[in-house]
Amino acid sequence: MGTSSFFHPAIAFLMTAVALPFLPGRRRWKWLLLIAPLAAIYAAFTNQPGDYLTLSWLGQTLKLGHVDRLSLIFAQVFAVMSLAGILYSLHVDDKGQHVAAVLYVAGGFGCVFAGDFLTLFVFWELMSIGSTFLVMLNRTRESVLASFRYFLYHTVGGLLLLGGLLLRHQALGTFDFGPIDPGSAQPYDFLILAGFCVNAAVVPLHAWLPDAYPRGTVTGSVFMCAFTTKTAVYVLARAFAGWEILAIAGTVMAVYGVLYASMENNARRILSYHIVSQVGYMVAGIGVGTAIAVNGASAHAYAHILYKGLLFMGAGAVLYAAGTQRLDELGGLAARLPWVMVCYMVAALSISGMPIFNGFISKNMTIFGAAEAHQTWVALGLEVAAVGTFISVGLKLPYFAFWGGKPTDWKRSLKPIPVNMYFGMGLLAVLCVLQGVFPQILYRYLPFPEAVHEYVPWTAWHVLQSAMLLGFSGLAFYLMRHVITPHKALNLDFDWFYRLIGLALYHLISRPMAWFDNIWTNVWNAVGLRGLMGTAFGSVFFDKGVIDGIVDNTAYGTRGVGRVGALFQNGRLQYYLGLMTVLALGVFALFFYGVL
């Protein structure tokens, strides 16, 4: 078991989770939260490829530290995001939120370095538990209900994964976690794929995401937007690269997410739908399966974690200050929250693929990979999604949140934003720009180094193409800005079908059960109750007439014998001598008359 050149980042976060409840004071312990992410950054950038922490347990070989270029690039961005997220949340006094967050992050690192399905499953479920509490600890009725629905979804996904890996072990005799050939896939492989797709929010298994993320805590949703779906992207890239069904599913996700985001009013719900859309790019790239496409998916996951975390930080800061995340209730805040607006716009332009921002590199690389693999419809679908992304996240959300055609809102009471929230946003904003201007920062860590030079982002054509796409999208928004104004209605999305199925099952089960209950009640009243009363009367008769008679008469007889015996035991010697004389004469008489 080699450990000399490997440190598992999950260890630092698990130790933090154990220690936090016992740390005294109200302020000083918060700075200890930075130790784990700093240790994770060091480990992610210094760990070398290989297999570490190999354990034997119940006849199985568990690999807790499988390190290669694919796992390292995800570990690196997870580590950076954990630092930014903890910086952003340092003002929070609730230790429960911090414990849930570090457990959640530990689960993500555990999944990234898992070399077998059993290890993966344990950390997979740890992520589910930690993220559930990040929603629940917002402590509103809506957040508690959303956390239960969230946990139910992920329990189903975990059961699909568990069933698939157990059946796979039964068939192959191994829990090794590696590529699965689509040409020889078995039913258990599709169960594993379904379990992964739940966490990846693949349509129509995505409804948990826009339901839970807007209802989580301000800081909890920042963590959640980065880890759950991107961990799913990682495991899909590890096991299911080249599966064409994923290319189709990813394209559907990309287009579907922006359509619903364009209709939303809730800022964090808009961003949640865009997680579905942007993860669709990654899933599509994995489905295409070529080296450049998987590189694009990995790069886009890296960029997405940075700019999506920044988007949720910006929306969370507005919610923290103004007390609402509804666009129809906002506007006129640009002058009052200028740095929040600037940081948000960096992220908005990044997700839109604007040149000099990291989304310009990763998004176009993924589309290029699909086009090079002659997946024309996939490439076109991703381009269409790019238009919707810029309109909804790059223009609609900031316009109605910070401007909205309203004068500066000086009357609104704004809660001061803690300085640590600005530090978290600033860190991610700088990284979004650095990766866009210097793509080699990202290229050097991609999983297929031999393919990194197939796509050169900074060419006149790529810049002009992006400029034209964004320019026409901006013109479309300007012409339609009075048409796509926010509305208060809640879009149920696939929740409509889930609720319909739930009601159908309710009526299917409750009505026959109610009918049976009515019949059983009548039968019981007519037969069962009378039989029970007859049994009760018989029990009383048996108890009084038989049991009590035997026990009581035995007791009475014993008492009479005792009283007679007491007469003879009076303690007088002459009485005993006389009694013995009478008994002796009696015995003599019996002998005399021949009786004995």
Coordinates of C-alpha atoms in Angstrom, one line a residue:
M1 CA 0.0 0.0 0.0
G2 CA 1.8 3.1 -1.2
T3 CA 1.0 6.5 0.3
S4 CA 4.3 8.3 0.2
S5 CA 3.5 10.5 -2.8
F6 CA -0.3 10.8 -2.3
F7 CA -2.5 12.7 0.1
H8 CA -6.2 12.2 -0.2
P9 CA -7.9 15.6 0.0
A10 CA -11.1 14.0 1.5
I11 CA -9.1 13.2 4.7
A12 CA -8.7 16.9 5.5
F13 CA -12.3 17.7 5.0
L14 CA -13.5 14.7 7.0
M15 CA -11.2 15.7 9.9
T16 CA -12.6 19.2 9.7
A17 CA -16.2 17.9 9.9
V18 CA -15.3 15.8 13.0
A19 CA -13.5 18.7 14.8
L20 CA -15.9 21.5 14.0
P21 CA -18.6 20.7 16.6
F22 CA -16.0 20.7 19.4
L23 CA -14.2 24.0 18.5
P24 CA -14.9 26.7 21.1
G25 CA -15.7 30.4 20.5
R26 CA -17.7 32.2 17.8
R27 CA -15.1 33.6 15.4
R28 CA -11.6 32.1 15.6
W29 CA -12.6 28.6 14.6
K30 CA -13.8 29.8 11.2
W31 CA -10.2 30.4 10.0
L32 CA -9.5 26.7 10.6
L33 CA -11.9 26.0 7.8
L34 CA -9.3 27.2 5.3
I35 CA -6.8 24.5 6.2
A36 CA -8.7 21.7 4.3
P37 CA -9.1 23.5 1.0
L38 CA -5.5 24.7 1.1
A39 CA -4.3 21.2 1.8
A40 CA -6.6 20.0 -1.1
I41 CA -5.0 22.5 -3.5
Y42 CA -1.5 21.3 -2.6
A43 CA -2.5 17.7 -3.0
A44 CA -4.4 18.2 -6.3
F45 CA -1.4 19.9 -7.9
T46 CA 1.3 17.6 -6.5
N47 CA -0.2 14.1 -6.5
Q48 CA 1.3 11.8 -9.1
P49 CA -0.5 9.3 -11.2
G50 CA -0.8 5.8 -9.7
D51 CA -2.9 3.6 -7.4
Y52 CA -2.7 4.5 -3.7
L53 CA -4.5 3.5 -0.5
T54 CA -5.3 0.0 -1.8
L55 CA -7.1 -1.9 1.0
S56 CA -8.4 -5.5 1.3
W57 CA -11.8 -5.7 3.0
L58 CA -14.2 -8.7 3.1
G59 CA -12.3 -10.3 0.2
Q60 CA -12.5 -7.2 -2.0
T61 CA -9.8 -4.9 -3.1
L62 CA -10.7 -1.2 -2.5
K63 CA -8.7 1.5 -4.3
L64 CA -9.3 4.8 -2.5
G65 CA -6.6 6.7 -4.5
H66 CA -6.7 6.0 -8.2
V67 CA -4.9 9.0 -9.8
D68 CA -4.6 9.8 -13.5
R69 CA -4.9 13.0 -15.6
L70 CA -8.7 12.8 -15.7
S71 CA -9.1 12.5 -11.9
L72 CA -6.5 15.2 -11.3
I73 CA -8.1 17.9 -13.4
F74 CA -11.4 17.4 -11.6
A75 CA -9.6 17.3 -8.2
Q76 CA -7.8 20.6 -9.0
V77 CA -11.0 22.5 -9.8
F78 CA -12.8 21.0 -6.8
A79 CA -10.0 22.2 -4.6
V80 CA -10.0 25.7 -6.0
M81 CA -13.8 25.8 -5.7
S82 CA -13.7 24.6 -2.1
L83 CA -11.4 27.4 -1.2
A84 CA -13.6 30.0 -2.9
G85 CA -16.7 28.6 -1.4
I86 CA -15.4 28.5 2.2
L87 CA -14.0 32.1 1.8
Y88 CA -17.5 33.1 0.6
S89 CA -19.1 31.5 3.6
L90 CA -16.8 32.5 6.5
H91 CA -19.4 35.0 7.8
V92 CA -21.8 32.1 8.6
D93 CA -22.0 31.3 12.3
D94 CA -24.0 28.1 11.9
K95 CA -21.6 25.2 12.4
G96 CA -24.1 22.8 10.9
Q97 CA -23.9 24.5 7.5
H98 CA -20.1 24.2 7.6
V99 CA -20.1 20.6 8.6
A100 CA -22.6 19.7 5.8
A101 CA -20.4 21.6 3.3
V102 CA -17.1 19.9 4.2
L103 CA -18.7 16.5 4.3
Y104 CA -20.2 17.2 0.8
V105 CA -16.8 18.3 -0.5
A106 CA -15.1 15.3 1.0
G107 CA -17.6 13.1 -0.8
G108 CA -16.8 14.8 -4.1
F109 CA -13.1 14.2 -3.7
G110 CA -13.7 10.6 -2.7
C111 CA -15.6 9.9 -5.9
V112 CA -12.9 11.6 -8.0
F113 CA -10.2 9.3 -6.6
A114 CA -12.3 6.1 -6.3
G115 CA -10.8 3.2 -8.2
D116 CA -13.6 0.8 -7.5
F117 CA -17.4 0.9 -7.5
L118 CA -17.7 0.2 -3.8
T119 CA -15.5 3.1 -2.8
L120 CA -17.4 5.3 -5.3
F121 CA -20.7 4.3 -3.9
V122 CA -19.8 5.2 -0.3
F123 CA -18.6 8.7 -1.2
W124 CA -21.5 9.1 -3.6
E125 CA -23.9 8.6 -0.7
L126 CA -21.9 10.9 1.5
M127 CA -22.3 13.7 -1.1
S128 CA -26.1 13.0 -1.1
I129 CA -26.3 13.3 2.7
G130 CA -24.2 16.5 2.9
S131 CA -26.0 18.3 0.1
T132 CA -29.4 17.4 1.5
F133 CA -28.5 19.2 4.7
L134 CA -27.2 22.2 2.7
V135 CA -30.8 22.6 1.5
M136 CA -32.5 21.7 4.8
L137 CA -30.4 24.1 6.9
N138 CA -32.0 27.1 5.2
R139 CA -34.7 26.3 7.8
T140 CA -37.8 27.3 5.8
R141 CA -40.8 25.2 5.1
E142 CA -40.0 25.2 1.4
S143 CA -36.4 24.3 2.0
V144 CA -37.2 21.4 4.3
L145 CA -39.7 20.0 1.8
A146 CA -37.3 20.5 -1.1
S147 CA -34.5 18.7 0.9
F148 CA -36.8 15.6 1.4
R149 CA -37.6 15.5 -2.4
Y150 CA -33.9 16.0 -3.2
F151 CA -32.9 13.2 -0.9
L152 CA -35.6 10.9 -2.4
Y153 CA -34.3 11.5 -5.9
H154 CA -30.7 10.8 -4.9
T155 CA -31.8 7.7 -3.0
V156 CA -33.4 6.3 -6.1
G157 CA -30.2 7.2 -8.1
G158 CA -28.0 5.5 -5.4
L159 CA -30.2 2.4 -5.5
L160 CA -29.9 2.2 -9.3
L161 CA -26.1 2.5 -8.9
L162 CA -26.0 -0.1 -6.1
G163 CA -28.1 -2.6 -8.0
G164 CA -26.0 -2.2 -11.1
L165 CA -22.6 -2.6 -9.4
L166 CA -23.8 -5.6 -7.4
L167 CA -25.1 -7.3 -10.6
R168 CA -21.9 -6.4 -12.4
H169 CA -19.8 -8.0 -9.6
Q170 CA -22.0 -11.1 -9.7
A171 CA -21.4 -11.4 -13.5
L172 CA -17.7 -10.3 -13.7
G173 CA -16.4 -10.9 -10.2
T174 CA -14.9 -7.4 -9.8
F175 CA -15.8 -4.0 -8.6
D176 CA -13.1 -2.2 -10.7
F177 CA -14.2 1.2 -11.9
G178 CA -13.2 1.8 -15.5
P179 CA -14.3 2.2 -19.1
I180 CA -17.3 0.2 -20.3
D181 CA -17.6 -0.8 -23.9
P182 CA -21.0 0.3 -25.3
G183 CA -20.8 -2.6 -27.8
S184 CA -20.8 -5.2 -25.0
A185 CA -22.9 -3.4 -22.4
Q186 CA -25.2 -5.5 -20.2
P187 CA -28.4 -4.5 -18.4
Y188 CA -26.4 -3.8 -15.2
D189 CA -24.3 -1.3 -17.0
F190 CA -27.5 0.6 -18.0
L191 CA -28.5 0.6 -14.3
I192 CA -25.2 2.2 -13.4
L193 CA -25.6 4.7 -16.2
A194 CA -29.1 5.6 -15.0
G195 CA -27.7 6.1 -11.5
F196 CA -25.0 8.4 -12.8
C197 CA -27.6 10.3 -15.0
V198 CA -29.7 11.2 -12.0
N199 CA -26.8 13.1 -10.5
A200 CA -25.9 14.6 -13.9
A201 CA -29.5 16.0 -14.0
V202 CA -30.1 14.4 -17.4
V203 CA -33.6 15.3 -18.7
P204 CA -36.1 14.1 -17.6
L205 CA -34.2 13.1 -14.4
H206 CA -33.3 16.7 -13.6
A207 CA -36.3 18.2 -11.8
W208 CA -34.6 17.9 -8.4
L209 CA -32.0 20.5 -9.4
P210 CA -34.2 23.6 -10.1
D211 CA -36.4 22.5 -7.2
A212 CA -33.6 22.3 -4.5
Y213 CA -30.8 24.7 -5.5
P214 CA -32.9 27.9 -5.3
R215 CA -34.2 26.9 -1.8
G216 CA -30.8 26.0 -0.3
T217 CA -28.8 28.4 1.9
V218 CA -27.0 31.3 0.2
T219 CA -23.6 29.6 0.7
G220 CA -24.8 26.0 0.4
S221 CA -26.1 26.5 -3.1
V222 CA -22.7 27.8 -4.1
F223 CA -21.1 24.5 -3.1
M224 CA -23.9 22.4 -4.6
C225 CA -23.7 24.1 -8.1
A226 CA -20.1 22.9 -8.3
F227 CA -19.9 19.3 -7.1
T228 CA -22.9 17.1 -7.6
T229 CA -23.4 17.4 -11.4
K230 CA -19.6 17.7 -12.1
T231 CA -18.9 14.5 -10.1
A232 CA -21.5 12.8 -12.3
V233 CA -19.7 14.3 -15.4
Y234 CA -16.4 12.8 -14.1
V235 CA -17.8 9.3 -13.6
L236 CA -19.5 9.4 -17.0
A237 CA -16.2 10.4 -18.6
R238 CA -14.5 7.6 -16.7
A239 CA -16.9 4.8 -17.6
F240 CA -19.2 5.8 -20.5
A241 CA -17.1 7.9 -22.9
G242 CA -18.2 7.2 -26.5
W243 CA -21.8 6.2 -25.7
E244 CA -23.8 7.8 -28.4
I245 CA -26.9 8.0 -26.3
L246 CA -25.1 10.5 -24.1
A247 CA -24.4 12.8 -27.1
I248 CA -28.1 12.9 -27.8
A249 CA -29.1 13.3 -24.1
G250 CA -26.5 16.1 -23.6
T251 CA -27.8 18.0 -26.6
V252 CA -31.3 17.8 -25.3
M253 CA -30.2 19.0 -21.9
A254 CA -28.3 22.0 -23.4
V255 CA -31.4 23.2 -25.4
Y256 CA -34.0 22.3 -22.8
G257 CA -32.2 24.0 -19.9
V258 CA -32.0 27.4 -21.7
L259 CA -35.6 27.3 -22.8
Y260 CA -36.8 27.0 -19.2
A261 CA -34.3 29.4 -17.9
S262 CA -35.6 32.0 -20.4
M263 CA -39.1 31.7 -18.8
E264 CA -38.0 31.9 -15.1
N265 CA -38.3 34.8 -12.7
N266 CA -36.3 33.4 -9.7
A267 CA -32.6 34.3 -10.2
R268 CA -31.2 31.1 -8.7
R269 CA -33.8 29.0 -10.5
I270 CA -32.6 30.5 -13.8
L271 CA -29.0 29.6 -12.9
S272 CA -30.2 26.1 -11.9
Y273 CA -31.7 25.5 -15.3
H274 CA -28.4 26.7 -16.8
I275 CA -26.6 24.0 -14.8
V276 CA -28.8 21.5 -16.7
S277 CA -27.9 23.2 -20.0
Q278 CA -24.2 23.6 -19.4
V279 CA -23.8 20.0 -18.0
G280 CA -25.5 19.1 -21.3
Y281 CA -22.4 20.3 -23.2
M282 CA -20.2 18.1 -21.0
V283 CA -22.4 15.0 -21.4
A284 CA -22.6 15.6 -25.2
G285 CA -18.8 15.8 -25.4
I286 CA -18.4 12.6 -23.4
G287 CA -21.0 10.9 -25.7
V288 CA -19.0 11.9 -28.8
G289 CA -16.1 10.2 -27.1
T290 CA -13.1 11.5 -29.2
A291 CA -10.0 12.7 -27.4
I292 CA -10.7 16.4 -28.3
A293 CA -14.4 16.1 -27.3
V294 CA -13.6 14.5 -23.9
N295 CA -10.9 17.2 -23.4
G296 CA -13.6 19.8 -24.2
A297 CA -16.0 18.2 -21.7
S298 CA -13.3 18.2 -19.0
A299 CA -12.3 21.8 -19.8
H300 CA -15.9 22.9 -19.8
A301 CA -16.4 21.2 -16.4
Y302 CA -13.4 23.1 -15.1
A303 CA -14.6 26.5 -16.5
H304 CA -18.2 25.8 -15.5
I305 CA -17.4 25.2 -11.9
L306 CA -15.6 28.6 -11.7
Y307 CA -18.1 30.7 -13.5
K308 CA -21.2 28.9 -12.2
G309 CA -19.9 29.2 -8.7
L310 CA -19.4 32.9 -9.3
L311 CA -22.9 33.3 -10.8
F312 CA -24.4 31.7 -7.7
M313 CA -22.2 33.9 -5.5
G314 CA -23.5 37.0 -7.3
A315 CA -27.1 35.9 -7.1
G316 CA -26.6 34.9 -3.4
A317 CA -25.1 38.3 -2.6
V318 CA -28.2 40.0 -4.1
L319 CA -30.4 37.7 -2.1
Y320 CA -28.4 38.4 1.1
A321 CA -28.5 42.1 0.6
A322 CA -32.0 42.7 -0.8
G323 CA -33.8 39.7 0.7
T324 CA -35.3 38.5 -2.5
Q325 CA -34.2 36.7 -5.6
R326 CA -37.3 37.4 -7.7
L327 CA -36.4 39.5 -10.8
D328 CA -39.8 41.3 -10.8
E329 CA -39.0 42.6 -7.3
L330 CA -35.4 43.8 -8.2
G331 CA -33.9 46.4 -10.4
G332 CA -32.1 49.7 -9.9
L333 CA -29.3 48.1 -7.8
A334 CA -26.3 48.5 -10.1
A335 CA -25.1 51.7 -8.4
R336 CA -25.7 50.3 -5.0
L337 CA -24.0 46.9 -5.5
P338 CA -21.4 47.8 -8.1
W339 CA -18.8 45.1 -7.3
V340 CA -21.5 42.4 -7.1
M341 CA -22.6 43.5 -10.5
V342 CA -19.1 43.5 -12.0
C343 CA -18.3 40.0 -10.6
Y344 CA -21.6 38.7 -11.8
M345 CA -21.0 40.1 -15.3
V346 CA -17.6 38.4 -15.5
A347 CA -19.4 35.1 -14.8
A348 CA -22.2 35.9 -17.2
L349 CA -19.9 36.7 -20.1
S350 CA -17.9 33.6 -19.2
I351 CA -20.9 31.3 -19.5
S352 CA -21.9 33.0 -22.7
G353 CA -18.6 32.3 -24.4
M354 CA -17.4 35.8 -24.7
P355 CA -13.7 36.1 -25.8
I356 CA -11.1 36.7 -23.0
F357 CA -13.3 34.6 -20.6
N358 CA -12.8 30.9 -19.9
G359 CA -16.2 29.8 -21.4
F360 CA -14.9 31.0 -24.8
I361 CA -12.2 28.3 -24.6
S362 CA -14.1 25.3 -23.2
K363 CA -17.5 25.7 -24.8
N364 CA -16.1 26.2 -28.3
M365 CA -13.7 23.2 -27.8
T366 CA -16.6 21.0 -27.0
I367 CA -18.6 22.2 -30.1
F368 CA -15.5 21.8 -32.2
G369 CA -15.1 18.2 -31.0
A370 CA -18.6 17.3 -32.0
A371 CA -18.2 18.9 -35.4
E372 CA -14.9 17.1 -36.0
A373 CA -16.6 13.8 -35.2
H374 CA -19.2 14.6 -37.8
Q375 CA -21.9 14.9 -35.1
T376 CA -23.5 17.9 -37.0
W377 CA -26.8 17.9 -35.1
V378 CA -25.0 17.8 -31.8
A379 CA -22.8 20.8 -32.7
L380 CA -25.8 22.8 -34.0
G381 CA -27.8 22.0 -30.9
L382 CA -25.0 23.3 -28.7
E383 CA -24.7 26.4 -30.8
V384 CA -28.5 27.1 -30.3
A385 CA -28.1 26.6 -26.6
A386 CA -25.2 29.2 -26.6
V387 CA -27.6 31.8 -28.0
G388 CA -30.2 31.1 -25.2
T389 CA -27.5 31.1 -22.6
F390 CA -26.4 34.7 -23.5
I391 CA -30.0 35.9 -23.7
S392 CA -31.1 34.5 -20.3
V393 CA -28.0 34.6 -18.1
G394 CA -25.8 37.1 -19.8
L395 CA -28.6 39.7 -20.4
K396 CA -32.0 39.0 -18.9
L397 CA -30.9 38.2 -15.4
P398 CA -28.5 41.0 -14.8
Y399 CA -30.7 43.5 -16.7
F400 CA -33.7 42.9 -14.5
A401 CA -31.7 42.4 -11.3
F402 CA -29.4 45.4 -11.6
W403 CA -31.2 47.8 -14.0
G404 CA -34.6 46.7 -15.2
G405 CA -35.3 50.1 -16.8
K406 CA -35.7 51.6 -13.3
P407 CA -33.8 54.5 -11.6
T408 CA -31.4 53.7 -8.8
D409 CA -33.4 52.2 -5.9
W410 CA -32.2 54.3 -3.0
K411 CA -35.2 53.6 -0.9
R412 CA -34.6 49.9 -0.6
S413 CA -32.9 48.8 2.6
L414 CA -29.9 46.7 1.8
K415 CA -28.1 44.5 4.2
P416 CA -24.3 45.1 4.1
I417 CA -22.4 42.3 2.3
P418 CA -19.6 40.8 4.3
V419 CA -16.1 41.4 2.9
N420 CA -15.3 37.6 2.8
M421 CA -18.1 37.2 0.2
Y422 CA -16.3 39.7 -2.1
F423 CA -13.0 37.8 -1.6
G424 CA -14.7 34.6 -2.8
M425 CA -16.2 36.3 -5.8
G426 CA -13.0 38.1 -6.6
L427 CA -10.9 34.9 -6.6
L428 CA -13.2 33.2 -9.1
A429 CA -13.6 36.3 -11.3
V430 CA -9.8 36.5 -11.7
L431 CA -9.5 32.8 -12.6
C432 CA -12.3 33.2 -15.2
V433 CA -10.3 35.9 -17.0
L434 CA -6.9 34.2 -16.6
Q435 CA -8.1 31.0 -18.2
G436 CA -9.7 32.9 -21.0
V437 CA -6.6 35.0 -21.8
F438 CA -4.1 32.2 -21.2
P439 CA -5.8 28.9 -22.2
Q440 CA -2.5 27.0 -21.7
I441 CA -3.2 27.3 -18.0
L442 CA -6.0 24.8 -18.6
Y443 CA -4.6 22.9 -21.5
R444 CA -1.6 21.5 -19.6
Y445 CA -4.0 19.5 -17.3
L446 CA -6.4 18.1 -19.8
P447 CA -6.8 14.3 -19.8
F448 CA -5.6 13.8 -23.4
P449 CA -2.5 16.0 -23.9
E450 CA -1.9 14.6 -27.4
A451 CA -5.1 16.2 -28.5
V452 CA -4.9 19.6 -26.9
H453 CA -3.5 21.4 -30.0
E454 CA -6.3 20.2 -32.3
Y455 CA -8.3 23.2 -31.2
V456 CA -6.7 26.7 -31.3
P457 CA -9.2 29.1 -29.7
W458 CA -7.5 32.4 -30.5
T459 CA -8.0 32.6 -34.2
A460 CA -9.7 35.4 -36.2
W461 CA -12.5 33.1 -37.3
H462 CA -13.3 31.8 -33.7
V463 CA -13.3 35.3 -32.3
L464 CA -15.5 36.6 -35.2
Q465 CA -17.9 33.7 -34.9
S466 CA -18.4 34.3 -31.2
A467 CA -18.8 38.0 -31.7
M468 CA -21.4 37.5 -34.4
L469 CA -23.3 35.0 -32.3
L470 CA -23.3 37.1 -29.2
G471 CA -24.1 40.3 -31.2
F472 CA -27.2 38.9 -32.8
S473 CA -28.3 37.4 -29.5
G474 CA -27.9 40.8 -27.8
L475 CA -29.9 42.4 -30.6
A476 CA -32.7 39.8 -30.1
F477 CA -32.8 40.5 -26.4
Y478 CA -33.0 44.3 -26.9
L479 CA -35.9 43.9 -29.3
M480 CA -37.7 41.5 -27.0
R481 CA -36.8 43.0 -23.6
H482 CA -40.4 44.1 -23.1
V483 CA -41.8 40.7 -24.1
I484 CA -39.7 38.5 -21.9
T485 CA -40.3 40.4 -18.7
P486 CA -40.2 38.3 -15.5
H487 CA -43.5 36.8 -14.4
K488 CA -44.6 35.4 -11.0
A489 CA -45.9 32.1 -12.1
L490 CA -43.9 28.9 -11.2
N491 CA -42.9 26.7 -14.1
L492 CA -43.5 23.1 -13.0
D493 CA -41.4 21.6 -15.8
F494 CA -41.3 17.8 -15.4
D495 CA -42.6 18.2 -11.9
W496 CA -46.0 18.3 -13.6
F497 CA -45.5 14.8 -14.7
Y498 CA -44.1 13.7 -11.4
R499 CA -47.0 15.1 -9.6
L500 CA -49.4 13.5 -12.1
I501 CA -47.7 10.1 -11.5
G502 CA -47.8 10.7 -7.8
L503 CA -51.5 11.5 -7.8
A504 CA -52.2 8.5 -10.0
L505 CA -50.4 6.2 -7.7
Y506 CA -52.1 7.7 -4.7
H507 CA -55.5 7.1 -6.2
L508 CA -54.5 3.7 -7.5
I509 CA -53.4 2.6 -4.0
S510 CA -55.7 4.6 -1.7
R511 CA -59.1 3.8 -3.3
P512 CA -58.7 0.0 -3.4
M513 CA -57.4 0.1 0.1
A514 CA -60.3 2.3 1.3
W515 CA -62.7 -0.1 -0.4
F516 CA -61.1 -3.1 1.3
D517 CA -61.0 -1.2 4.6
N518 CA -64.8 -0.6 4.4
I519 CA -65.5 -4.3 3.7
W520 CA -63.2 -5.4 6.5
T521 CA -64.9 -3.0 8.9
N522 CA -68.3 -4.4 8.1
V523 CA -67.1 -8.0 8.4
W524 CA -65.4 -7.2 11.7
N525 CA -68.5 -5.5 13.1
A526 CA -70.7 -8.4 12.1
V527 CA -68.4 -11.4 12.8
G528 CA -65.2 -10.5 14.3
L529 CA -66.4 -8.3 17.1
R530 CA -69.0 -10.8 18.2
G531 CA -66.5 -13.6 18.1
L532 CA -64.1 -11.5 20.1
M533 CA -66.8 -10.8 22.8
G534 CA -67.7 -14.5 22.9
T535 CA -64.0 -15.4 23.4
A536 CA -63.9 -12.8 26.2
F537 CA -66.9 -14.3 28.0
G538 CA -65.5 -17.8 27.7
S539 CA -62.2 -16.6 29.0
V540 CA -63.9 -15.0 32.0
F541 CA -65.9 -18.3 32.8
F542 CA -62.8 -20.4 32.4
D543 CA -60.8 -18.1 34.6
K544 CA -63.5 -18.0 37.4
G545 CA -65.0 -21.5 37.1
V546 CA -61.9 -23.5 36.5
I547 CA -58.7 -21.7 37.2
D548 CA -60.0 -19.8 40.3
G549 CA -61.8 -22.9 41.6
I550 CA -58.8 -25.1 41.5
V551 CA -56.4 -22.5 42.9
D552 CA -58.8 -21.2 45.5
N553 CA -60.0 -24.7 46.8
T554 CA -56.4 -25.8 47.0
A555 CA -55.6 -22.7 49.0
Y556 CA -58.5 -23.3 51.3
G557 CA -57.6 -27.0 51.9
T558 CA -54.0 -26.1 52.6
R559 CA -55.1 -23.5 55.1
G560 CA -57.4 -26.0 56.9
V561 CA -54.6 -28.6 57.2
G562 CA -52.4 -25.9 58.5
R563 CA -54.9 -24.9 61.2
V564 CA -55.3 -28.6 62.3
G565 CA -51.6 -29.0 62.4
A566 CA -51.3 -25.8 64.4
L567 CA -53.5 -27.4 67.1
F568 CA -51.1 -30.2 67.6
Q569 CA -48.0 -27.9 67.8
N570 CA -48.8 -26.1 71.0
G571 CA -45.4 -26.6 72.6
R572 CA -46.6 -28.6 75.7
L573 CA -44.6 -31.8 76.5
Q574 CA -47.3 -33.6 78.4
Y575 CA -49.6 -33.1 75.4
Y576 CA -47.1 -34.7 73.0
L577 CA -46.6 -37.7 75.5
G578 CA -50.3 -38.3 75.7
L579 CA -50.7 -38.1 71.9
M580 CA -47.8 -40.6 71.5
T581 CA -49.5 -42.9 74.0
V582 CA -52.8 -42.8 72.1
L583 CA -51.1 -43.5 68.8
A584 CA -49.1 -46.4 70.4
L585 CA -52.4 -47.9 71.8
G586 CA -54.0 -47.6 68.5
V587 CA -51.2 -49.4 66.7
F588 CA -51.2 -52.1 69.4
A589 CA -55.0 -52.6 68.9
L590 CA -54.5 -53.0 65.2
F591 CA -51.9 -55.7 65.8
F592 CA -54.0 -57.4 68.5
Y593 CA -57.0 -57.7 66.2
G594 CA -54.9 -58.8 63.3
V595 CA -55.4 -55.8 61.1
L596 CA -51.7 -55.4 60.6

